[in-house]
Tab-separated table of N, CA and C in Angstrom:
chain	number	residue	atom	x	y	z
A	1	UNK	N	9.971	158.695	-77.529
A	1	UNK	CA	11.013	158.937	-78.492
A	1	UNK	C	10.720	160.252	-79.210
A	2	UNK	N	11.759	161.398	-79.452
A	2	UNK	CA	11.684	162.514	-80.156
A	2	UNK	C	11.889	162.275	-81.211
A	3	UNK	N	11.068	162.572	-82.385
A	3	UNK	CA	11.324	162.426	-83.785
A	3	UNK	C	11.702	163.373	-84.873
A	4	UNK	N	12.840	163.780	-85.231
A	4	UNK	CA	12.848	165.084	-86.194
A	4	UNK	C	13.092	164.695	-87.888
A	5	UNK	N	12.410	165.081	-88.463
A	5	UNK	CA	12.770	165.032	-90.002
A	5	UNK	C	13.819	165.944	-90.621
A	6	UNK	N	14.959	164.983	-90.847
A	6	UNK	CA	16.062	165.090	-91.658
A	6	UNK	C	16.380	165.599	-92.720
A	7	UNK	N	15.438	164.713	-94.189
A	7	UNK	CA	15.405	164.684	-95.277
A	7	UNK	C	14.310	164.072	-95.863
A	8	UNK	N	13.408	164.414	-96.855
A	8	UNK	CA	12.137	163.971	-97.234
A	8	UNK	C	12.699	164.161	-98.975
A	9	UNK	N	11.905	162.952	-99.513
A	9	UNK	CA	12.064	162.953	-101.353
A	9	UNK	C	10.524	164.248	-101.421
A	10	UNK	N	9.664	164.605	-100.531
A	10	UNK	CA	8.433	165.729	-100.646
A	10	UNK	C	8.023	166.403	-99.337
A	11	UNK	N	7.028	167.510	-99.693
A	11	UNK	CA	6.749	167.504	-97.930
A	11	UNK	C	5.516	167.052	-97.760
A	12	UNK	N	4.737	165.916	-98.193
A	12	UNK	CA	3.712	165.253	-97.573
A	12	UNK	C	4.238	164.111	-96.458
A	13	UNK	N	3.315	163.640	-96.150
A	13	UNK	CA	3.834	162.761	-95.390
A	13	UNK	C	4.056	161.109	-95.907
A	14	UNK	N	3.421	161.118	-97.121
A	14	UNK	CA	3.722	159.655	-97.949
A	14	UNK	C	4.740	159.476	-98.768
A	15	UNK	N	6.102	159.790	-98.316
A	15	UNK	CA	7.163	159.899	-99.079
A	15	UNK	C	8.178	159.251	-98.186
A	16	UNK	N	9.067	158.767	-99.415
A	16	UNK	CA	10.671	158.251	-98.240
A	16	UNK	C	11.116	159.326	-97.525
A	17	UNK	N	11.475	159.256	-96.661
A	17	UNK	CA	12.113	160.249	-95.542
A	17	UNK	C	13.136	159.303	-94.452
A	18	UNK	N	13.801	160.544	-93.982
A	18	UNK	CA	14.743	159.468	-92.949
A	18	UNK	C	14.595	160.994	-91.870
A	19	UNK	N	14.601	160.039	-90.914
A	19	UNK	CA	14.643	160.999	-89.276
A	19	UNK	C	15.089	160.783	-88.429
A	20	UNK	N	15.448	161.596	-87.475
A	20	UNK	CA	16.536	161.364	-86.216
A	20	UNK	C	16.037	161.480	-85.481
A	21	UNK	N	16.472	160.459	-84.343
A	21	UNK	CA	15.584	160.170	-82.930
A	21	UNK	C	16.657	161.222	-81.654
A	22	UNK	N	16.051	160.499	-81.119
A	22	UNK	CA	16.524	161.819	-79.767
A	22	UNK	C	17.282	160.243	-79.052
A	23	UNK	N	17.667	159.183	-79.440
A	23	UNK	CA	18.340	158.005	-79.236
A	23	UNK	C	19.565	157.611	-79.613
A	24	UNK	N	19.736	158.629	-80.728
A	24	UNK	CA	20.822	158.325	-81.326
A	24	UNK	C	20.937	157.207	-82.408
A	25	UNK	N	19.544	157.124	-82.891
A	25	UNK	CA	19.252	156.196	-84.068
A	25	UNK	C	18.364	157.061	-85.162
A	26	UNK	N	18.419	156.244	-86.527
A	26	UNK	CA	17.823	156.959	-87.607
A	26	UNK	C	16.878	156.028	-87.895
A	27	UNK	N	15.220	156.571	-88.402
A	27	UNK	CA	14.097	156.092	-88.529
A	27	UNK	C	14.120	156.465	-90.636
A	28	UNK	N	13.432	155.363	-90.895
A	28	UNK	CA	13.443	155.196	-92.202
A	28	UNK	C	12.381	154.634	-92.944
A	29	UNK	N	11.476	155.896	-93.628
A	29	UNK	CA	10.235	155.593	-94.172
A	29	UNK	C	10.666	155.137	-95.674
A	30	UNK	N	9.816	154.116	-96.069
A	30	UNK	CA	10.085	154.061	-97.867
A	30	UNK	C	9.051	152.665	-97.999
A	31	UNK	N	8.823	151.969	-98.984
A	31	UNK	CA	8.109	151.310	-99.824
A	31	UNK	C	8.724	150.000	-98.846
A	32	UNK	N	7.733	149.609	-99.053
A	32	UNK	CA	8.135	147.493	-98.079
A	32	UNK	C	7.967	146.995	-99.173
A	33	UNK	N	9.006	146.342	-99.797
A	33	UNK	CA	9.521	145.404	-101.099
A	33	UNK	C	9.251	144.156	-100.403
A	34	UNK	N	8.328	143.562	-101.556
A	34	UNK	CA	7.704	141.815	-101.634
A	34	UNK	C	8.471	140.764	-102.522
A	35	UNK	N	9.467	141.141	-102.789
A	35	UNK	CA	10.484	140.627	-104.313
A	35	UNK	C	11.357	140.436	-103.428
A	36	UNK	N	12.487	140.582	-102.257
A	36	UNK	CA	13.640	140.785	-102.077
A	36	UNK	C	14.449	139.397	-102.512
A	37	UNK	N	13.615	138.114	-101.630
A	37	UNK	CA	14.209	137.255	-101.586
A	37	UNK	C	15.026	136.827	-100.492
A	38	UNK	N	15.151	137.507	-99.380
A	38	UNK	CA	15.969	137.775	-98.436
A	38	UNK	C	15.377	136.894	-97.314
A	39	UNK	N	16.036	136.469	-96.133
A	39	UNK	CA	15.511	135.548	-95.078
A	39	UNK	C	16.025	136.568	-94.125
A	40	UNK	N	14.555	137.593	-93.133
A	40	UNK	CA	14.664	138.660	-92.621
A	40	UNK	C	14.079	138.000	-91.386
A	41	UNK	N	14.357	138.542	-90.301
A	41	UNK	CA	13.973	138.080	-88.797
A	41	UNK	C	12.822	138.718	-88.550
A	42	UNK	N	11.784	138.068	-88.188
A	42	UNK	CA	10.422	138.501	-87.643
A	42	UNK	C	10.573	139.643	-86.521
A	43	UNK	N	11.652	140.105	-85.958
A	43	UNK	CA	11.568	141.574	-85.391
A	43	UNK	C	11.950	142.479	-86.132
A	44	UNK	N	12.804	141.979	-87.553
A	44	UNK	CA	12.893	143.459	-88.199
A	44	UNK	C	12.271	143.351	-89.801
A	45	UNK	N	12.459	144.765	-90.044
A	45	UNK	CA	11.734	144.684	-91.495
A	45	UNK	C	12.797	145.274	-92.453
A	46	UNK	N	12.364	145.604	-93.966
A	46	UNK	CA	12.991	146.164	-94.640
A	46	UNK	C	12.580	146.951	-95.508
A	47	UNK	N	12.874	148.127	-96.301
A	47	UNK	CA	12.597	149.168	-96.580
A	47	UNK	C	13.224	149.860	-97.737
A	48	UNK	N	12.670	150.007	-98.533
A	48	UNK	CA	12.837	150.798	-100.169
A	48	UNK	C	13.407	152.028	-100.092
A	49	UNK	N	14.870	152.484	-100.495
A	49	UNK	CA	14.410	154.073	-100.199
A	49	UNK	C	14.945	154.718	-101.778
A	50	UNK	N	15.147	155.856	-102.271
A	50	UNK	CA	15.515	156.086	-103.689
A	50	UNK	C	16.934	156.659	-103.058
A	51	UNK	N	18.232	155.883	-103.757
A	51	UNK	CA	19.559	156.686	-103.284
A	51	UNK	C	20.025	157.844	-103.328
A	52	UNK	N	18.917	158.413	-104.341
A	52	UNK	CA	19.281	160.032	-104.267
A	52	UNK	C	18.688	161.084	-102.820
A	53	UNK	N	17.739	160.123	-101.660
A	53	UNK	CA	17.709	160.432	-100.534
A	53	UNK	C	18.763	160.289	-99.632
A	54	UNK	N	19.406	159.324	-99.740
A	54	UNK	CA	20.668	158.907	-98.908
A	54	UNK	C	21.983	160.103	-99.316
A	55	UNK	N	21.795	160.452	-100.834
A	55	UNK	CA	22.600	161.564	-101.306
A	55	UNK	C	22.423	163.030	-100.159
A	56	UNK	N	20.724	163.379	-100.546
A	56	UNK	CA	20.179	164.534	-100.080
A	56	UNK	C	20.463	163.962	-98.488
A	57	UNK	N	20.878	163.263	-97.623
A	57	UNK	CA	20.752	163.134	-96.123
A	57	UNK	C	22.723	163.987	-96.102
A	58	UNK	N	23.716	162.786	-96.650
A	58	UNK	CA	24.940	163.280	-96.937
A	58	UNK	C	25.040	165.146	-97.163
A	59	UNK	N	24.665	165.532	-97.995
A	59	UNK	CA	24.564	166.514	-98.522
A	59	UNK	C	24.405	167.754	-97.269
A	60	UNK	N	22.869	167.436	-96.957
A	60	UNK	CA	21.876	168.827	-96.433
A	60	UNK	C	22.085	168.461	-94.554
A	61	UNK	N	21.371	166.828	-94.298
A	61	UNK	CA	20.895	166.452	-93.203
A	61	UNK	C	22.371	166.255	-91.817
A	62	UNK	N	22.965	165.426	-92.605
A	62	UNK	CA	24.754	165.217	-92.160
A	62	UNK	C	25.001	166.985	-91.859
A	63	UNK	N	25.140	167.638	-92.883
A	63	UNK	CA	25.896	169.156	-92.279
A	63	UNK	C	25.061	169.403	-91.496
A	64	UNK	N	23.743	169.706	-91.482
A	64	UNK	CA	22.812	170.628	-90.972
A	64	UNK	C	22.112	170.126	-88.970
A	65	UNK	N	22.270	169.047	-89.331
A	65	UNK	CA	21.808	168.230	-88.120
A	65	UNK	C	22.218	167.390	-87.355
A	66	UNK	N	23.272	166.475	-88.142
A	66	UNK	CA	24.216	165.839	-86.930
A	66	UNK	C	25.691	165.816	-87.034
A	67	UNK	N	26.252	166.759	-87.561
A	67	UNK	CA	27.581	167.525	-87.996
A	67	UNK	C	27.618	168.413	-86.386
């Protein structure tokens, strides 16, 4: 799988970020929340991200990369 970075909240690598695969799917780093409450299927997980990344993806990542 090809992995490109989209949009990052920093440029280390311990930050929410979202990235685009060479699949035609988006990969999504952020915090694994223990509070949800949610009944999630043992193949998938779930993931924290701050909405002002989802802003900055709209914004920068949408025009720049899959526009």
């Amino acid at each position: 799988m090809k992995v490109s970075k989209l949009v990052s909240t920093c440029d280390i690598k311990d930050c929410p970020t979202i990235y685009a695969t060479d699949r035609d799917t988006l990969l999504v780093q952020g915090e694994v929340p223990t509070d949800h409450g949610l009944s999630i299927p043992a193949h998938e997980g779930i993931v924290e991200i701050p909405m002002q990344l989802i802003l900055d993806l709209i914004r920068k990542g949408l025009r720049d990369k899959l526009a």
